[in-house]
mmCIF file of C-alpha atoms in Angstrom:
data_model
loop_
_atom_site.group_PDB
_atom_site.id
_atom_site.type_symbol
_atom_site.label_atom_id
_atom_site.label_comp_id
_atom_site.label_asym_id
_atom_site.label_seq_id
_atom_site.Cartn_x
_atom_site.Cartn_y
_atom_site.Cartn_z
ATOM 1 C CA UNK A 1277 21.973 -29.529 4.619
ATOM 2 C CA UNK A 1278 19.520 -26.577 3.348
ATOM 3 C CA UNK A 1279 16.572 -28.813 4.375
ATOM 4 C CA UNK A 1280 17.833 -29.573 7.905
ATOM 5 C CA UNK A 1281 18.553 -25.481 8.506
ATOM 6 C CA UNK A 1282 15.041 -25.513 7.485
ATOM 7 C CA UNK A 1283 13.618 -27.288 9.728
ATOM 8 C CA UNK A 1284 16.175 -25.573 12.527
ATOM 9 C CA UNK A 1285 14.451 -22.665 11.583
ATOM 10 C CA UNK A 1286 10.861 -24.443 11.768
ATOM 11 C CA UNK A 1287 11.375 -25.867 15.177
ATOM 12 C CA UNK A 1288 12.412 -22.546 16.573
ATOM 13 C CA UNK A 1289 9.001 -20.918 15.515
ATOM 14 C CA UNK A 1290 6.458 -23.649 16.819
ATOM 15 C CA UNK A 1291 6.091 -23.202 20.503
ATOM 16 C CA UNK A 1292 4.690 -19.742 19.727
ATOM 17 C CA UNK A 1293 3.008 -20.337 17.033
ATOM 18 C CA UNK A 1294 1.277 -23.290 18.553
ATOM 19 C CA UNK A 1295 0.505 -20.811 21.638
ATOM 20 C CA UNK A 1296 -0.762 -18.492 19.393
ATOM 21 C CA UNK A 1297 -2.643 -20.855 17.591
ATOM 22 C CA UNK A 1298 -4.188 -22.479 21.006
ATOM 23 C CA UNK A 1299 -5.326 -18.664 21.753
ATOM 24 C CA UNK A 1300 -6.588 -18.098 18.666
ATOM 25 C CA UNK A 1301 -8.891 -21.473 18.657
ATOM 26 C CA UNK A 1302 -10.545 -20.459 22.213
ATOM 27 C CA UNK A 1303 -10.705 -17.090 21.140
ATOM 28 C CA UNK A 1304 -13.098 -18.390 17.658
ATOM 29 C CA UNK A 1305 -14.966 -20.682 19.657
ATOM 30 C CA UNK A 1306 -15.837 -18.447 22.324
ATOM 31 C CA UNK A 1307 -16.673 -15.658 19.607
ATOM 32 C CA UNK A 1308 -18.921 -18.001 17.640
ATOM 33 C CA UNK A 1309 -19.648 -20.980 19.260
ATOM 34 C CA UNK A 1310 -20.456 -19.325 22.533
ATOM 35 C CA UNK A 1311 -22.547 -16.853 20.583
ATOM 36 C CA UNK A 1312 -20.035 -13.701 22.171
ATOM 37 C CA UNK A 1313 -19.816 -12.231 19.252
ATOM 38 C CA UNK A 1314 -23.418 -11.333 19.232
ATOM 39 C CA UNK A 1315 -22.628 -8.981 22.140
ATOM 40 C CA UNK A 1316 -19.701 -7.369 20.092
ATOM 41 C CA UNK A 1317 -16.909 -9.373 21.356
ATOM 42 C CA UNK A 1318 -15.289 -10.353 18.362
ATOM 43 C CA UNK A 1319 -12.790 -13.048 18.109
ATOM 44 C CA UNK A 1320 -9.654 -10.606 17.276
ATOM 45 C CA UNK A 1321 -11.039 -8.478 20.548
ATOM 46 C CA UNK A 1322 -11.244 -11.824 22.677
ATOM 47 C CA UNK A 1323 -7.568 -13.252 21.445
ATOM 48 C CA UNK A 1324 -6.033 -9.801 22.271
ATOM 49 C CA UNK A 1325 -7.962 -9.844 25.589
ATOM 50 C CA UNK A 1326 -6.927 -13.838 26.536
ATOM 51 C CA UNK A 1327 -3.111 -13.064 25.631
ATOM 52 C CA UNK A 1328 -3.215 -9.887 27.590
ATOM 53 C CA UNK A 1329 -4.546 -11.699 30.879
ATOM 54 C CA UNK A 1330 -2.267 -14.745 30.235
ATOM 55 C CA UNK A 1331 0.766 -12.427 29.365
ATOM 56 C CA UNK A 1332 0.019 -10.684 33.025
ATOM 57 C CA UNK A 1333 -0.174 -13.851 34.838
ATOM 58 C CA UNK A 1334 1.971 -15.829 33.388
ATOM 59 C CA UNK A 1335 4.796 -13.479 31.470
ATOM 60 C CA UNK A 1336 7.335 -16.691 31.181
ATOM 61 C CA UNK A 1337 4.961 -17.819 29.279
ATOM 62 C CA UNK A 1338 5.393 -14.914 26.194
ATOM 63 C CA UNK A 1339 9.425 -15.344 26.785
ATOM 64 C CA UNK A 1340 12.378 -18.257 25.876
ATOM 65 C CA UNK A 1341 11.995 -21.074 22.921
ATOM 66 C CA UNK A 1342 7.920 -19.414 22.196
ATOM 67 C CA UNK A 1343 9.440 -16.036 21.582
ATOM 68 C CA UNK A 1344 10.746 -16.620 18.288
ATOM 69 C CA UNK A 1345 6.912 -17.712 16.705
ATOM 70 C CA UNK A 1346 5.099 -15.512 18.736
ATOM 71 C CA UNK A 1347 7.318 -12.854 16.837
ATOM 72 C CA UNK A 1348 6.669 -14.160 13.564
ATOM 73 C CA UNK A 1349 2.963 -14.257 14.221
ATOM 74 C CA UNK A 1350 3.007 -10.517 15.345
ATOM 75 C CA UNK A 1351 4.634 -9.651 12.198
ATOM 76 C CA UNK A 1352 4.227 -11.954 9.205
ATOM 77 C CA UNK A 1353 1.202 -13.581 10.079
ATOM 78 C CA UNK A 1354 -0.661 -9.952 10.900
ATOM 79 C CA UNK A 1355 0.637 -8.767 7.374
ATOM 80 C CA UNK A 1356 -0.862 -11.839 5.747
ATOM 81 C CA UNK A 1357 -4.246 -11.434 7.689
ATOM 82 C CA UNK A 1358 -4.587 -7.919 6.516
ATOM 83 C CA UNK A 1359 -3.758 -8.864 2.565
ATOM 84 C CA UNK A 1360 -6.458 -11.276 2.778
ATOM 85 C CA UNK A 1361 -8.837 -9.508 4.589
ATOM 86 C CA UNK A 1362 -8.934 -7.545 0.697
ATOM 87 C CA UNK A 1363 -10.978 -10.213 -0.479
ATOM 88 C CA UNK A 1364 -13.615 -8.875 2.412
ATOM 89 C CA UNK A 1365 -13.907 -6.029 -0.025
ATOM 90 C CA UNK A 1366 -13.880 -4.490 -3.365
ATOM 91 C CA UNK A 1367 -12.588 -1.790 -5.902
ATOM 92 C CA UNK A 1368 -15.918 -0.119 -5.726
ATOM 93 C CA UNK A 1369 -16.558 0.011 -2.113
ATOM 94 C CA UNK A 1370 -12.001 1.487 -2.186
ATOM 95 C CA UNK A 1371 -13.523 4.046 -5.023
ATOM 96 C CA UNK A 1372 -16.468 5.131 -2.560
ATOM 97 C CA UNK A 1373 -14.295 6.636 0.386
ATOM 98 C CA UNK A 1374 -13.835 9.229 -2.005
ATOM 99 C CA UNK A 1375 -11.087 12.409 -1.485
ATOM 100 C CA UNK A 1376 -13.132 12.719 2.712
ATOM 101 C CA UNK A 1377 -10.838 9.458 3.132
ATOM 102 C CA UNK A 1378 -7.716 10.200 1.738
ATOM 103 C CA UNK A 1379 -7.887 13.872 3.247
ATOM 104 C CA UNK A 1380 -9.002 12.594 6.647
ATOM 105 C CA UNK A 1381 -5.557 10.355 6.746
ATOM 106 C CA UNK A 1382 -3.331 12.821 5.156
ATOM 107 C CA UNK A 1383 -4.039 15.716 7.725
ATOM 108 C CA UNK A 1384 -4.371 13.259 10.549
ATOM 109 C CA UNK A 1385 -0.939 11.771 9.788
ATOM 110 C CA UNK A 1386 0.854 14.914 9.332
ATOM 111 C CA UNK A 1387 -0.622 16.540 12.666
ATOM 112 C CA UNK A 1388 0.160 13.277 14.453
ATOM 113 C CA UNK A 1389 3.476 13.090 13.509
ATOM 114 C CA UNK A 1390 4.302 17.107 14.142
ATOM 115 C CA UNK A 1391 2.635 16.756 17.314
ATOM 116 C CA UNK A 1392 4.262 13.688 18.402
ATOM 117 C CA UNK A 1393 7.675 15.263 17.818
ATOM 118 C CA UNK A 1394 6.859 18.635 18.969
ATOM 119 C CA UNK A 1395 5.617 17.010 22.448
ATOM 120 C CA UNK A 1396 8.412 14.300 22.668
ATOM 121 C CA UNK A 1397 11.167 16.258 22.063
ATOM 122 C CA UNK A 1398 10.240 19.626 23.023
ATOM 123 C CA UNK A 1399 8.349 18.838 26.193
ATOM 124 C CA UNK A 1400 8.707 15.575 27.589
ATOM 125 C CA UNK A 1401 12.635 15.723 26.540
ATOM 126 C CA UNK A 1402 12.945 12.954 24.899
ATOM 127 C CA UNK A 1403 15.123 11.562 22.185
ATOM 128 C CA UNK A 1404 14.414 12.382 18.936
ATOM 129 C CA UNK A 1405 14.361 8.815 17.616
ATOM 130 C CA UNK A 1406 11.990 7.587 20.526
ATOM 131 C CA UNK A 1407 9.598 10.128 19.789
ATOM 132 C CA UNK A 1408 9.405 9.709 16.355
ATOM 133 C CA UNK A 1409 9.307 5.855 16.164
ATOM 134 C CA UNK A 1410 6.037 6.338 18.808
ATOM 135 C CA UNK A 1411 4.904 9.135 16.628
ATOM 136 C CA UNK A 1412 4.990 7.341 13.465
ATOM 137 C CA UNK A 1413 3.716 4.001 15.044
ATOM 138 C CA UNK A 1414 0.362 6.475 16.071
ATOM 139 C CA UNK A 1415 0.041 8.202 12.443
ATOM 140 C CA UNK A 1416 0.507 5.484 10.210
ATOM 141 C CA UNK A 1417 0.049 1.820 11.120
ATOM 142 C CA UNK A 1418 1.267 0.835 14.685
ATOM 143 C CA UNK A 1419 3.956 -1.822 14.741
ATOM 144 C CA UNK A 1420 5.139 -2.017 11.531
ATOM 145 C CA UNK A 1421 5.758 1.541 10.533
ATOM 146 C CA UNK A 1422 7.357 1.537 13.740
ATOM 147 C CA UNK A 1423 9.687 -1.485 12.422
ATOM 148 C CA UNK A 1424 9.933 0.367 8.620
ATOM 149 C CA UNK A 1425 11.060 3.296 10.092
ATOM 150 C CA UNK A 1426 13.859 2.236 12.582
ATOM 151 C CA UNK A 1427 16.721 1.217 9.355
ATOM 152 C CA UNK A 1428 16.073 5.149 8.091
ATOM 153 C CA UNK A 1429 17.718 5.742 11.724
ATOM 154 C CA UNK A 1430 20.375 3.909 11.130
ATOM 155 C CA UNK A 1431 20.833 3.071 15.255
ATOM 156 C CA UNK A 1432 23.022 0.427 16.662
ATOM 157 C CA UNK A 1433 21.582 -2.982 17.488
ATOM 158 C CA UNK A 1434 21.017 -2.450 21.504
ATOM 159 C CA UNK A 1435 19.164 1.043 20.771
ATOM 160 C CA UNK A 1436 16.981 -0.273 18.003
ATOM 161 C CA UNK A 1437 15.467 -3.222 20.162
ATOM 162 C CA UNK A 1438 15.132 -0.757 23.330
ATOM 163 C CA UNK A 1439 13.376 2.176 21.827
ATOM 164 C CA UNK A 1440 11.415 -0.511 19.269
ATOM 165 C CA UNK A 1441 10.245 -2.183 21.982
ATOM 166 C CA UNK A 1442 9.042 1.743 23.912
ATOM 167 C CA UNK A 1443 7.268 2.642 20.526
ATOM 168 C CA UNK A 1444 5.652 -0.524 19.834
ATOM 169 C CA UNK A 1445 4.519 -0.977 23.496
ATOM 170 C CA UNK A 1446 2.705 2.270 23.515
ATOM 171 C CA UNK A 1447 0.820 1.414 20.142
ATOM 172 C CA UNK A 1448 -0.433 -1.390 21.575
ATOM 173 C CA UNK A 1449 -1.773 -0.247 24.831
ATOM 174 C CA UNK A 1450 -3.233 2.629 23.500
ATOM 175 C CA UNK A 1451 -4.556 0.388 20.355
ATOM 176 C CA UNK A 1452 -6.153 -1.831 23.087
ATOM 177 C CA UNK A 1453 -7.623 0.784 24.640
ATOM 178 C CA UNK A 1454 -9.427 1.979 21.313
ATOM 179 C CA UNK A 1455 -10.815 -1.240 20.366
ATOM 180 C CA UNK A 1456 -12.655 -1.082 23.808
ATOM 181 C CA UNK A 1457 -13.402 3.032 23.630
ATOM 182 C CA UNK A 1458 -14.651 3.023 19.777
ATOM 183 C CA UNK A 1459 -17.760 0.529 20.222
ATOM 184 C CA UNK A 1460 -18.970 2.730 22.968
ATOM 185 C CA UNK A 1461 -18.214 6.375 21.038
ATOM 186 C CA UNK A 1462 -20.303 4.151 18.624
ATOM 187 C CA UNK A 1463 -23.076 3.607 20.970
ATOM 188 C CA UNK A 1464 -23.174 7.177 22.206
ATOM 189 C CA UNK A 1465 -22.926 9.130 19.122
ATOM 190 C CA UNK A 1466 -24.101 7.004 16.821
ATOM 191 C CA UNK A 1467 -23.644 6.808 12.608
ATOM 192 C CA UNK A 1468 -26.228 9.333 11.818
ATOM 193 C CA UNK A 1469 -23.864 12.098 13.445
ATOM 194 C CA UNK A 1470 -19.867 10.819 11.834
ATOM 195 C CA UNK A 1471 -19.056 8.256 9.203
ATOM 196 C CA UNK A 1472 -17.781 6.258 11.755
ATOM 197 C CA UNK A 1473 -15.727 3.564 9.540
ATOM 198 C CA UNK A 1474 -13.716 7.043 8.033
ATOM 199 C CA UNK A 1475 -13.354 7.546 11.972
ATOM 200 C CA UNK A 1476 -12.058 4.589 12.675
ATOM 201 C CA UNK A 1477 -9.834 3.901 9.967
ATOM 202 C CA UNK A 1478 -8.543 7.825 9.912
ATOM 203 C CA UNK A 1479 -7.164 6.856 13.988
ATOM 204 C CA UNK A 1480 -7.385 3.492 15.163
ATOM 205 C CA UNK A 1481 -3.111 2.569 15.422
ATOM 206 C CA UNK A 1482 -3.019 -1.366 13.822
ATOM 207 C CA UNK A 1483 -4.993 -2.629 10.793
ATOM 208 C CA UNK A 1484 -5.882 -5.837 12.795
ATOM 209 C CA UNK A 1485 -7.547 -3.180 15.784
ATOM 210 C CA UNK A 1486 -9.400 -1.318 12.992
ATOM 211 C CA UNK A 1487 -10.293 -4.677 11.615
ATOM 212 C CA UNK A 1488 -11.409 -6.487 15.077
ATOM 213 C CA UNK A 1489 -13.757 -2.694 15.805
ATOM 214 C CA UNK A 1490 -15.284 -2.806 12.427
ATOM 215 C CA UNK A 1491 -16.134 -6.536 12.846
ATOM 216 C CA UNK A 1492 -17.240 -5.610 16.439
ATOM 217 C CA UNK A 1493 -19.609 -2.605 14.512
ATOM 218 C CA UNK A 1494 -20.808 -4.431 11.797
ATOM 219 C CA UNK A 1495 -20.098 -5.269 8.322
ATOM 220 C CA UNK A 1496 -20.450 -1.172 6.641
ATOM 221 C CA UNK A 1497 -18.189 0.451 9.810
ATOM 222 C CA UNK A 1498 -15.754 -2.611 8.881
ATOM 223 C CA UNK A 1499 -15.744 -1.551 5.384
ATOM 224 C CA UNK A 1500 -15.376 1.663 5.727
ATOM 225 C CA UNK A 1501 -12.879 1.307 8.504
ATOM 226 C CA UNK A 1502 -10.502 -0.843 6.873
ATOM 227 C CA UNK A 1503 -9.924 0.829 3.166
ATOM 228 C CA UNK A 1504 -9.478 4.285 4.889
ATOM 229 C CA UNK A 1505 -6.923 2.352 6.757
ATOM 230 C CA UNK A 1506 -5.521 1.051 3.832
ATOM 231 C CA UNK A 1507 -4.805 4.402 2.285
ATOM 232 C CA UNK A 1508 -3.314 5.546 5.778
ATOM 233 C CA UNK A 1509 -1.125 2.649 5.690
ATOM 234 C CA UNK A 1510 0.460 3.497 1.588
ATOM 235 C CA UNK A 1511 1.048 6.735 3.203
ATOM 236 C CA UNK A 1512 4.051 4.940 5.256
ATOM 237 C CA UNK A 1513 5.959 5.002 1.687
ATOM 238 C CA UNK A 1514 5.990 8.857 0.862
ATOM 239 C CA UNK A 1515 6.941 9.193 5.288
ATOM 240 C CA UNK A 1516 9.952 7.189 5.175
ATOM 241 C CA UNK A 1517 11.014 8.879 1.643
ATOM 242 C CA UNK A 1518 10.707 12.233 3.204
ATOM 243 C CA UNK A 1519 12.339 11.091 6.471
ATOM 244 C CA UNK A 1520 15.122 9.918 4.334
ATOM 245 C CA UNK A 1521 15.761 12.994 2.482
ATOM 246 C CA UNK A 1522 15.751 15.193 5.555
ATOM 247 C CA UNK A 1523 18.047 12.793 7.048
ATOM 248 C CA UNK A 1524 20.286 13.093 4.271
ATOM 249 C CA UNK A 1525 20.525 16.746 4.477
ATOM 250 C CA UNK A 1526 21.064 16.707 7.807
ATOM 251 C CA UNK A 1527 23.931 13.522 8.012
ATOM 252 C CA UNK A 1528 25.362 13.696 4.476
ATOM 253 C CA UNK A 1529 26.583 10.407 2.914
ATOM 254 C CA UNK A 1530 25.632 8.056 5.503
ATOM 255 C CA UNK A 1531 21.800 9.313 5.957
ATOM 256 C CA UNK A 1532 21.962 9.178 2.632
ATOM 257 C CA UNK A 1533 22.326 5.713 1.892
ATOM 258 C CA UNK A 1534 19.527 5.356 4.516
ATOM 259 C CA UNK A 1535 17.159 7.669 2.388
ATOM 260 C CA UNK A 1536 17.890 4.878 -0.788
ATOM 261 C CA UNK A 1537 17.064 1.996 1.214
ATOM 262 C CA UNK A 1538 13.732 3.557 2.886
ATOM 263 C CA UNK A 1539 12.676 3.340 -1.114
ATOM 264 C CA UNK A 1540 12.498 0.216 -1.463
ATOM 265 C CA UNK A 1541 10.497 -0.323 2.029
ATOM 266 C CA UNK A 1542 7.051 -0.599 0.244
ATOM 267 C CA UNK A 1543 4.259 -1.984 2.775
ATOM 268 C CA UNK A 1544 3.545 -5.365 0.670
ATOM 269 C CA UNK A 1545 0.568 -6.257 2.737
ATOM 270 C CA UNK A 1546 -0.888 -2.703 1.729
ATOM 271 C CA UNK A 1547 -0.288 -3.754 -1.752
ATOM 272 C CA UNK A 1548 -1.670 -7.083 -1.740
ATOM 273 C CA UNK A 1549 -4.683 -6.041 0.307
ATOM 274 C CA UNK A 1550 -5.642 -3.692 -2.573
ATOM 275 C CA UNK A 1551 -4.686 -6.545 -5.264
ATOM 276 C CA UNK A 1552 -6.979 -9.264 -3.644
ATOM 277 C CA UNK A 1553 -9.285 -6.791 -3.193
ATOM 278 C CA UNK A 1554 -9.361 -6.267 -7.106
ATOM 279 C CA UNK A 1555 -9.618 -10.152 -7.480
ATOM 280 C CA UNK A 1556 -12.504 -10.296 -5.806
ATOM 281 C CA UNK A 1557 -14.535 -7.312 -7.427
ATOM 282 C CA UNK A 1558 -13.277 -9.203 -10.510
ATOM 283 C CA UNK A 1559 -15.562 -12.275 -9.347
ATOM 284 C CA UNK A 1560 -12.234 -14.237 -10.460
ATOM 285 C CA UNK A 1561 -12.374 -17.140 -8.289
ATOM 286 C CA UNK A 1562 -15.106 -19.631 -6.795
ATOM 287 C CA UNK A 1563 -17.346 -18.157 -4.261
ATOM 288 C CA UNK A 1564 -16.183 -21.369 -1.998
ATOM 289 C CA UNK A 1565 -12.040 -20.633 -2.263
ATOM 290 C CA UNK A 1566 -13.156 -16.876 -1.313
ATOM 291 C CA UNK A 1567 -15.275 -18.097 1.830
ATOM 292 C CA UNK A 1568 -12.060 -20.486 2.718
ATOM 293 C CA UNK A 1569 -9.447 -17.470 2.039
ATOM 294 C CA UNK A 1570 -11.403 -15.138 3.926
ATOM 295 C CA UNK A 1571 -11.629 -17.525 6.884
ATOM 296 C CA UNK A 1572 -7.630 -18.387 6.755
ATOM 297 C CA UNK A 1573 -7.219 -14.529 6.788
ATOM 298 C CA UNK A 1574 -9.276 -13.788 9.961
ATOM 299 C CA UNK A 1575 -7.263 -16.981 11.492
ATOM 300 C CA UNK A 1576 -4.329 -15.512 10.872
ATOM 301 C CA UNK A 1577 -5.427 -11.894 12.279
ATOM 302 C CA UNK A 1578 -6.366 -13.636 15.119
ATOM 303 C CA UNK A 1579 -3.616 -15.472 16.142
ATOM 304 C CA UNK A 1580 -1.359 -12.534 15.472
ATOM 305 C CA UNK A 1581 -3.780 -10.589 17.907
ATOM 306 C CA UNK A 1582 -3.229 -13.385 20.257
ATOM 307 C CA UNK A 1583 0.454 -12.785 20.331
ATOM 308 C CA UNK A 1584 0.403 -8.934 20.857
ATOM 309 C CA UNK A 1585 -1.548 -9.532 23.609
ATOM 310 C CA UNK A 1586 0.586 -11.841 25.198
ATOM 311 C CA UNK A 1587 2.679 -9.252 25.470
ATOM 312 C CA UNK A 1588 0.752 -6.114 26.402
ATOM 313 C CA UNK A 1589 1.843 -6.733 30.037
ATOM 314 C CA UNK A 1590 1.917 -4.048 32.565
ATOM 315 C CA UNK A 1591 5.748 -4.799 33.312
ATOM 316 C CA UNK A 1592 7.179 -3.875 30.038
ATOM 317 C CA UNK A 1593 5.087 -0.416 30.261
ATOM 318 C CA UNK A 1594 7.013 0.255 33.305
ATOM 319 C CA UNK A 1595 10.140 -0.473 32.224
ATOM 320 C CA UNK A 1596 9.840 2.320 29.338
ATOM 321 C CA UNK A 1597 9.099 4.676 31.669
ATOM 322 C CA UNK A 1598 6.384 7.728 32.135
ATOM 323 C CA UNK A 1599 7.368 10.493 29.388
ATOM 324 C CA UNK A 1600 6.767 7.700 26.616
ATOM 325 C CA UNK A 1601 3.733 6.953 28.044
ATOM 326 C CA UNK A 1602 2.411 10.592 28.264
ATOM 327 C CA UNK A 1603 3.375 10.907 24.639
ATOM 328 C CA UNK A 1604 1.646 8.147 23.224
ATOM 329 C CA UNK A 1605 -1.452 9.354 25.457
ATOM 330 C CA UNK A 1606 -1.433 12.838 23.949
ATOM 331 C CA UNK A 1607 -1.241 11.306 20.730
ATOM 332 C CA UNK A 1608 -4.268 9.016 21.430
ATOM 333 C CA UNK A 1609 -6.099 11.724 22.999
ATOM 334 C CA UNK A 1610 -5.141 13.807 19.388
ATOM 335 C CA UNK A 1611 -6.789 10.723 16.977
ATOM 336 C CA UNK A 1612 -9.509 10.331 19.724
ATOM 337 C CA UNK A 1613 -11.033 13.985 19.729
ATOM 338 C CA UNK A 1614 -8.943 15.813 17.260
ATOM 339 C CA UNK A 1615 -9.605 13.075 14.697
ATOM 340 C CA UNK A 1616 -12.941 12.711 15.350
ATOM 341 C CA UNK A 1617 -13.746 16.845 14.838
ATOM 342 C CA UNK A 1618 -11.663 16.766 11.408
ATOM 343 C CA UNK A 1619 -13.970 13.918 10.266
ATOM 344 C CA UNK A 1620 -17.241 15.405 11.628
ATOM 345 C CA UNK A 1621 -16.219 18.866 9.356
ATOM 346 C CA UNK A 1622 -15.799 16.716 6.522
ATOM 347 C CA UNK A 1623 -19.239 15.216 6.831
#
């Protein structure tokens, strides 16, 4: 009986996992074997671009039995692509971003999140939990500290998937549009002015955009880019304790028991990423199962790509309406230009 729920459970995920995986496949070939990625179109860039064209033309085609795998490749898949992408890296190279990093990511997330709520709330009138899930979905790590944060809310079923949905749609137009702004900011200012990997890891929304720009900017942006990420992404941990605390004062018993569960909501990927990442300075296994692991993880990142583009589609930004919109471009507009003076002062 457990083996047949199983495989219940299996059949329910292929159709969008398969579609994912189809994407992913022309995405790699067209990045390598067509020689694209010479021109900076990396394969994560070209799977997010194919899903967004095919989720626009086609938008049955992100919706009925493939939604269920196309789900699990936005969220578990992406997770595991990130905690692999640690053996891309090491200790020392996590050691070298230095106190720059970690103050870059703590001032940017604070400023991202007052501002977000400050202009959501305050000015554009919206809800308080809207503006903070599309705050904290811009300061921290896109979609999933959007989906850590909603439990501390404690919302019923219909608002959780209506405002998730608002929040995570912004971070991933707006995350689009950086992995196609960054490579030119790149171009025009050039690394000799801003330590651009700091830059992009300090304000990029999703790990897999910071990780599809750095592979776009070469291999010491991507370095860069993606441990100063890291560090922004841990940072989710002390946000939802705090959250839950001043929930807690605010609701009493009820927020309180929200504030005990955010505790335990610990961004594994984050963890593993820095794990594998101590594997490999460690030298611990065979140069070939490295080369194979760190293939599998870009697979996976780009197949999870694949699926959040199938579902950038122009429709569901219309349905959330303008005010979320002109928050999450504020916020953009903050990481673009704010974050990029805070890390030119820091030098």
């Amino acid at each position: 009986m457990a083996n047949l729920r199983q495989w219940r459970q299996w059949r329910q995920w292929i159709p969008g996992l398969a579609l994912a995986a189809a994407i992913s496949v022309a995405a790699l070939g067209l990045a390598q074997g067509a020689g694209l990625v010479r021109y900076g179109a990396s394969s994560l860039t070209l799977a997010i671009l194919i899903g967004a064209v095919l989720g626009n033309g086609w938008p049955a085609l992100a919706q009925g039995a493939r939604r269920a795998g196309l789900g699990l490749a936005q969220r578990n898949l992406l997770r595991a692509g990130v905690a692999l992408y640690g053996f891309n890296l090491s200790w020392q190279q996590i050691v070298a971003v230095g106190s720059a990093g970690l103050l870059a990511d703590v001032l940017l997330v604070a400023s991202t999140l007052a501002l977000g709520c400050f202009i959501g709330i305050r000015l554009l009138g919206l809800d308080r939990e809207t503006a903070l899930l599309t705050a904290a979905g811009s300061a921290i790590c896109g979609a999933a500290a959007v989906v850590a944060t909603v439990p501390v809310l404690r919302l019923d079923e219909a608002r959780t998937a209506e405002k998730t949905a608002v929040a995570v749609g912004t971070v991933v137009l707006f995350g689009t549009l950086a992995m196609g702004l960054y490579p030119l900011l790149y171009a025009w200012i050039g690394p000799q002015h801003l330590d651009f990997g700091r830059y992009v890891g300090s304000t990029v929304h999703e790990v897999a955009q910071v990780v599809a720009i750095g592979d776009a900017l070469g291999p010491e942006v991507a370095r860069g880019a993606v441990v100063v990420k890291m560090i922004r992404v841990l940072l989710l941990v002390p946000f939802l304790l705090l959250l839950g605390a001043y929930l807690a004062r605010r609701g009493g018993a009820e927020a309180e028991g929200a504030s005990r569960r955010s505790s335990v909501a610990v961004p594994w990927f984050a963890v593993a990423f820095i794990l594998l990442a101590g594997v490999n300075s460690l030298q611990l296994l065979p140069e070939g199962a490295v080369a194979a692991l760190r293939q599998c993880g870009m697979v996976l990142l780009t197949a999870a790509m694949a699926a959040l583009g199938l579902e950038t589609t122009l429709a569901r930004m219309g349905r959330a309406g303008l005010r979320p919109l002109l928050l999450g471009a504020a916020l953009f507009v903050h990481l673009v230009l704010g974050g990029g003076l805070l890390n030119w002062l820091l030098g």
